[in-house]
Coordinates of C-alpha atoms in Angstrom, one line a residue:
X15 CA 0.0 0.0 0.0
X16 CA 1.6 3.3 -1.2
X17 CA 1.7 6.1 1.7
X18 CA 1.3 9.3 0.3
X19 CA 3.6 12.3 2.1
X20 CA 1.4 15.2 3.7
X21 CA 1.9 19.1 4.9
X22 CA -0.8 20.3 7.4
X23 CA -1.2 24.0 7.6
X24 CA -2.7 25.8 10.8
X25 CA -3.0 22.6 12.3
X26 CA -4.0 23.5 14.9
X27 CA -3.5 20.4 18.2
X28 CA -3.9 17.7 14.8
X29 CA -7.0 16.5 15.0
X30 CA -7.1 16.6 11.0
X31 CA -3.8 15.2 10.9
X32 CA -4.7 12.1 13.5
X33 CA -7.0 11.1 11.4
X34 CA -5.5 11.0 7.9
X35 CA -2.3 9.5 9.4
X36 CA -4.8 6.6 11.0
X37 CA -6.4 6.1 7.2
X38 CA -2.2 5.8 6.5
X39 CA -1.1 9.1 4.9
X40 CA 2.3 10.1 5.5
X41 CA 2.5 13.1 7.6
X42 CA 5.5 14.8 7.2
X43 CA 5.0 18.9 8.9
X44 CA 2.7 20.1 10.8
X45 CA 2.4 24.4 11.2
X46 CA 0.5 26.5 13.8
X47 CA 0.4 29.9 15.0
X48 CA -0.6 29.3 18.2
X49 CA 2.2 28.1 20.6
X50 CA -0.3 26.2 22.5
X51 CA -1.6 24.6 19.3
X52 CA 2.0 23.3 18.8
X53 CA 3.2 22.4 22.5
X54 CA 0.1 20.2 22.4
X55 CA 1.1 18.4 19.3
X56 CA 4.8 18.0 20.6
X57 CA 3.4 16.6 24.1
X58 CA 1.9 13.7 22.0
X59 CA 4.9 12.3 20.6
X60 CA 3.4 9.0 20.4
X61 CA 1.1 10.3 17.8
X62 CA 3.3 13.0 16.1
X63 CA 6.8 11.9 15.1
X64 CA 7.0 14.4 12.1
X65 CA 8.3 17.9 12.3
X66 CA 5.4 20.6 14.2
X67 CA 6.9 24.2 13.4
X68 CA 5.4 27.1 15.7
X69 CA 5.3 29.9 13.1
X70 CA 3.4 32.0 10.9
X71 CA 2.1 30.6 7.0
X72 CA 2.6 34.3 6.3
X73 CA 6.6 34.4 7.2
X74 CA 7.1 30.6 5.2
X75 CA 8.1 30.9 1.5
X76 CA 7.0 27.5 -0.3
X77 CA 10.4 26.7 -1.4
X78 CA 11.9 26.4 1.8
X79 CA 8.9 23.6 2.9
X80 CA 9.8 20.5 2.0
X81 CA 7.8 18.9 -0.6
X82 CA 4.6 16.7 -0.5
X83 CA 2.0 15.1 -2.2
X84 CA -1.0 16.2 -0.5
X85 CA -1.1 20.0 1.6
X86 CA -4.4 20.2 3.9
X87 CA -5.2 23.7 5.3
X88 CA -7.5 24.3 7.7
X89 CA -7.3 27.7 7.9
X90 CA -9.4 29.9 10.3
X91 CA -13.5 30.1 10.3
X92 CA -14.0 33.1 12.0
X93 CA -15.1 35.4 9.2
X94 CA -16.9 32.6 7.6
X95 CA -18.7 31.6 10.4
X96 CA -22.9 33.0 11.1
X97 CA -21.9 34.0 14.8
X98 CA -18.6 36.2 14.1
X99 CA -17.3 38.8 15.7
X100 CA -14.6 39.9 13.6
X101 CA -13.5 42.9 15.4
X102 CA -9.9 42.5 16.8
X103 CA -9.0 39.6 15.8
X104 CA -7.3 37.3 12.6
X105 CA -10.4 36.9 10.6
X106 CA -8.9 34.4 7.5
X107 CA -9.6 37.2 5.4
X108 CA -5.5 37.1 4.1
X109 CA -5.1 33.6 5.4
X110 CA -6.8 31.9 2.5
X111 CA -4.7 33.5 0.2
X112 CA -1.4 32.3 1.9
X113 CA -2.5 28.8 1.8
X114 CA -3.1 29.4 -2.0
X115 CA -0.3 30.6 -2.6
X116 CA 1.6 27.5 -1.5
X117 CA -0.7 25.4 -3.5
X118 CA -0.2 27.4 -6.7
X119 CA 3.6 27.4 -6.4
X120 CA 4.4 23.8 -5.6
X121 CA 1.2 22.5 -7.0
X122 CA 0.8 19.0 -4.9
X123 CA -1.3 15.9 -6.5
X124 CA -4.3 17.1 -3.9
X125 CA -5.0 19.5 -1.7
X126 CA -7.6 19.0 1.5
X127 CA -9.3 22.4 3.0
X128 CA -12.1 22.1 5.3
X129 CA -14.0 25.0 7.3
X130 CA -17.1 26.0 7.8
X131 CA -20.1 25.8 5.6
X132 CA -20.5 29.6 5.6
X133 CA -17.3 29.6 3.4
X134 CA -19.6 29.2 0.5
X135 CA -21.2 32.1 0.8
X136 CA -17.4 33.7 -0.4
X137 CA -17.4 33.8 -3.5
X138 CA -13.5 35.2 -3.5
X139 CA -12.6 32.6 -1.5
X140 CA -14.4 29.9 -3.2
X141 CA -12.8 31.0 -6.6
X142 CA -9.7 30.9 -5.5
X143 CA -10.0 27.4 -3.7
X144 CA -11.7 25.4 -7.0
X145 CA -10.8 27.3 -10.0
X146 CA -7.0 26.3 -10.0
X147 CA -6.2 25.6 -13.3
X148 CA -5.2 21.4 -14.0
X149 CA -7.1 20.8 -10.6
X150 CA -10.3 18.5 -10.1
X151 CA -12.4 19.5 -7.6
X152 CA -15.2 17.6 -5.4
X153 CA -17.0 19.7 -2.2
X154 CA -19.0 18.0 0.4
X155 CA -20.6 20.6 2.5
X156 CA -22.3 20.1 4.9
X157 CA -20.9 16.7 6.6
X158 CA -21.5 16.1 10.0
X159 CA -19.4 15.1 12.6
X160 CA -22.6 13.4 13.5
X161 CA -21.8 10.2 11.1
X162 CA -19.1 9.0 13.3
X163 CA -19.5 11.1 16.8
X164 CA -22.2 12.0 19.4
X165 CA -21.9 15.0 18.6
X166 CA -23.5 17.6 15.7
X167 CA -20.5 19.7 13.5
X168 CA -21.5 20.5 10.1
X169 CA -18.3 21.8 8.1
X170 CA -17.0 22.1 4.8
X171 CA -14.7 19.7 2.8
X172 CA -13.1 20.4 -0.4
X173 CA -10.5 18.1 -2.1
X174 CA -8.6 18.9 -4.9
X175 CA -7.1 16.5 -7.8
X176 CA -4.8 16.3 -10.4
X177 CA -6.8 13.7 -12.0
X178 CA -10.7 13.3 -12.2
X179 CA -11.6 11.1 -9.0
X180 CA -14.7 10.5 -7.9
X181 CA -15.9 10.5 -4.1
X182 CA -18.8 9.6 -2.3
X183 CA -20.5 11.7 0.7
X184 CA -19.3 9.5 3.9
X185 CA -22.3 7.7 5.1
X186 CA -23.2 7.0 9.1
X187 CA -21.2 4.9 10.9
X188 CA -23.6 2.2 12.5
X189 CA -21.5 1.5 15.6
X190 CA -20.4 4.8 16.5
X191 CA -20.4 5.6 20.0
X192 CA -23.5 6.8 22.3
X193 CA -23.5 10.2 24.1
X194 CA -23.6 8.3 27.5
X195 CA -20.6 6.1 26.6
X196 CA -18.1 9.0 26.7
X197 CA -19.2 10.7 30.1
X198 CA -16.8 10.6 33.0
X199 CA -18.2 8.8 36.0
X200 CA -15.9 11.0 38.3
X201 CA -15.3 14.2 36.3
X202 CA -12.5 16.6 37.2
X203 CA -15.0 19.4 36.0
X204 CA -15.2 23.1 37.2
X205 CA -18.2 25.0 38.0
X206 CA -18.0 28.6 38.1
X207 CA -20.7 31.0 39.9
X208 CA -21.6 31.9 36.4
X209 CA -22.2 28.6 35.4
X210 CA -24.7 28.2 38.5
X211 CA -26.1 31.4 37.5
X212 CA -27.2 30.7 34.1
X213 CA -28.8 27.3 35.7
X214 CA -30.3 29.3 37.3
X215 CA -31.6 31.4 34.6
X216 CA -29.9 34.7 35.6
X217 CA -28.8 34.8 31.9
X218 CA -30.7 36.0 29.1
X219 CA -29.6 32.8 27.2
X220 CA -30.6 29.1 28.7
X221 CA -28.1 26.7 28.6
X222 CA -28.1 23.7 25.7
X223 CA -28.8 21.2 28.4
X224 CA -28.6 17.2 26.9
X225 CA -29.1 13.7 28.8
X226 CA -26.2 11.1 27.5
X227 CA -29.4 8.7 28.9
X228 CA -31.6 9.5 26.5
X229 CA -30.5 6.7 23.5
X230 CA -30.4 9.3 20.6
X231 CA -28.9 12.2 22.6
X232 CA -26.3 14.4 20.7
X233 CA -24.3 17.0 21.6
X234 CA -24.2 20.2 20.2
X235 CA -21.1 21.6 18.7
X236 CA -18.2 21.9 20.4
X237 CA -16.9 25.4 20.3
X238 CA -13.5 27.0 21.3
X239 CA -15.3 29.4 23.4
X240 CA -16.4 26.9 26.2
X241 CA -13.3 27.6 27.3
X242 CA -14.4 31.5 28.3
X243 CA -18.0 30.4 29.2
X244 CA -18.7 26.9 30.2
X245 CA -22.3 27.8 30.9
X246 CA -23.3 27.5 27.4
X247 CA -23.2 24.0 27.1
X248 CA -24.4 21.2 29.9
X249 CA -25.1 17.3 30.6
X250 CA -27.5 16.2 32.9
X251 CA -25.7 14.2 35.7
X252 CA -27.4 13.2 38.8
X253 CA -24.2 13.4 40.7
X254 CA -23.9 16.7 40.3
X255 CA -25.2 19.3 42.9
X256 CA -27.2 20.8 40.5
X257 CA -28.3 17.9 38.3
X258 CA -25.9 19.1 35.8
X259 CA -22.2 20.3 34.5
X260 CA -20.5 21.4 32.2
X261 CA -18.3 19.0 30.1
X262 CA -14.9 17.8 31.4
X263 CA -12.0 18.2 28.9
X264 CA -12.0 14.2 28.3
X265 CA -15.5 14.4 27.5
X266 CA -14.7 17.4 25.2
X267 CA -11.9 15.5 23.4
X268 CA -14.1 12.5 23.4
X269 CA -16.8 13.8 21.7
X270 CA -14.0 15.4 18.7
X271 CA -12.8 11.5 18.4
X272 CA -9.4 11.9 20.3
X273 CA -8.3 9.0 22.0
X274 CA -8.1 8.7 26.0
X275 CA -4.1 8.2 26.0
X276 CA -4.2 11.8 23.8
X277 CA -2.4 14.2 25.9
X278 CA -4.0 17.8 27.0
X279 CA -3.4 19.6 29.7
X280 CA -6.0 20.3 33.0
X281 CA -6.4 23.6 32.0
X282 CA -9.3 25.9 30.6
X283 CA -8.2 26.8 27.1
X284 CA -7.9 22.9 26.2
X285 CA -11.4 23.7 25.8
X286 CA -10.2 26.1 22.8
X287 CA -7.8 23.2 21.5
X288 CA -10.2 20.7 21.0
X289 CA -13.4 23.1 19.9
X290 CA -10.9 24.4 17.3
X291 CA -9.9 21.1 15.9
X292 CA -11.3 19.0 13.1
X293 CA -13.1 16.0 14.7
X294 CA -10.4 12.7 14.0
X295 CA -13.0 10.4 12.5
X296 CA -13.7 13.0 9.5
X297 CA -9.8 13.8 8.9
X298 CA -9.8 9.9 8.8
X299 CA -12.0 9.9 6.1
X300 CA -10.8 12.9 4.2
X301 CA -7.4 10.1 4.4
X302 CA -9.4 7.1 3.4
X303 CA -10.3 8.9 0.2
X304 CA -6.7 10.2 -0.1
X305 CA -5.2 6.7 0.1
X306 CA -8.3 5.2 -2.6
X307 CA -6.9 8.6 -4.9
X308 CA -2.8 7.1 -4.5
X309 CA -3.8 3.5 -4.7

């Protein structure tokens, strides 16, 4: 079985890059911004033994990368996304354009992107990402994290091709695991006044409450910002004081498909980590179709 080599861009902790290194890609870089992003990634070792540069896409010609078959970009959602707030921060708005640029200048066998499905709706970007000259493309929007996880994530794919290739929507995984299977029974979980205040309902906005007993229960997205306000998002748990908490950081990663031996630390904003990262068992599948494409 021929391993095609990979480049991840704004990778994020790797969540993409688990999962197309499980389907059997060969990962060979990994790039963030974001320190944390990065330290994460080297922490787990045992998943990561390819290079994982801390650094900007904007700084990195594309001839000094080394060369692969396949470059993925995940590149950030905020602009795209229906609840932005834009003001202040790196909206993708230049970011896109970097990541073309190193796919018009070295020009891989396939390229992966995957965001948000409000990405459509630019048609800049969206010209820029399919109309490359020599390149096939197929987009699957929306697919849902829901086919493999208990947990609802609609998001964007788009996978470029040298060559004409055709690839199915990924259908739902009949054995995937239920809601209640990935709660803690003794959660390290914190519960902040706030948190008992919007139980409350001293906030405007109820919590998304769901009960991992309930057979078809699903969670709802998980965000990067449960790590500012982990009121927004609770499961019922009759151990708790209040009949319910917020998620623990396992149960987080659980529900993105990391492994339990994955490696994040007991700290808030590994709530941004995960809520930030593609869920493993769709960057498995983006591999799985990248592996049919080599083979």
């Amino acid at each position: 079985m021929y391993r095609p080599t990979a480049k991840g861009y704004f990778s994020g902790c790797g969540g993409m890059e688990l999962g197309i290194m499980q389907a059997g890609v060969n990962m060979i870089q990994s790039l963030d911004l974001d320190i944390e992003a990065t330290d994460c990634m080297q922490m787990n070792r045992n998943y990561f033994s390819h290079a994982v540069i801390n650094g900007d896409i904007k700084d990195k010609t594309v001839l000094e990368q080394p060369n692969s078959e396949i470059i993925v970009g995940t590149y950030p959602c905020t602009k795209y996304s229906a609840i932005a707030d834009i003001h202040g921060t790196r909206t993708g708005d230049d970011l896109f354009l970097h990541f073309f640029r190193h796919i018009a200048i070295e020009q891989p066998e396939m390229y992966i992107v995957e965001n948000v499905p409000g990405m459509k709706k630019f048609k800049v970007v969206m010209e820029a990402m399919t109309k490359l000259p020599d390149y096939y493309v197929n987009i699957f929007c929306p697919i849902d994290a829901a086919n493999w996880l208990p947990q609802r994530r609609k998001r964007l794919i788009l996978i470029g091709t040298r060559k004409p290739f055709n690839i199915n929507s990924p259908k739902s995984v009949i054995s995937k695991p239920r809601l209640k299977e990935i709660i803690e029974k003794d959660p390290e979980v914190a519960m902040p006044e706030y948190v008992i205040s919007r139980i409350n309902g001293k906030y405007r906005d109820k919590p998304i409450i769901v009960d991992p007993n309930e057979i078809s229960a699903i969670a709802p997205t998980c965000v990067a910002h449960y790590s500012k306000d982990l009121g927004t998002r609770l499961v019922k748990d009759i151990s708790s004081k209040y009949g319910m908490r917020p998620f623990s950081i396992r149960e987080y990663a659980r529900l993105q498909g990391f492994p339990d031996d994955f490696v994040f630390e007991n700290k808030r904003s590994a709530y941004k980590l995960i809520g930030n990262a593609v869920p493993v068992p769709m960057g498995r599948w983006v591999g799985e179709q990248a592996m049919r494409y080599f083979n």
